[in-house]
Amino acid sequence: PNPADATVKLEFCTPTKAVTLFNSTGQIVFNGIITNQTSILINTSSMLSGIYFIRFDTANGDSFTRKLVVLH
């Protein structure tokens, strides 16, 4: 769900090779390599409340970014 509280589940519609989560200042707070998965679960309970950005790197070399709100 968005906003996230304790965890967020990301499901992939296209083959994805990496997911990177950045805070509002651009620091990487999560970096995951994806192999043969259609979803991942990220623990957000230790993250401060605020706006984060998720970059998805697809298997065909494209990337796109989505906003995530963490609210405790």
mmCIF file of C-alpha atoms in Angstrom, residues 17 31 48 59 67:
data_model
loop_
_atom_site.group_PDB
_atom_site.id
_atom_site.type_symbol
_atom_site.label_atom_id
_atom_site.label_comp_id
_atom_site.label_asym_id
_atom_site.label_seq_id
_atom_site.Cartn_x
_atom_site.Cartn_y
_atom_site.Cartn_z
ATOM 1 C CA LYS A 17 16.633 -6.731 -12.565
ATOM 2 C CA ASN A 31 19.171 -1.601 -3.174
ATOM 3 C CA LEU A 48 11.651 7.830 8.795
ATOM 4 C CA ALA A 59 15.806 -6.455 -17.828
ATOM 5 C CA LYS A 67 6.994 7.798 -5.500
#
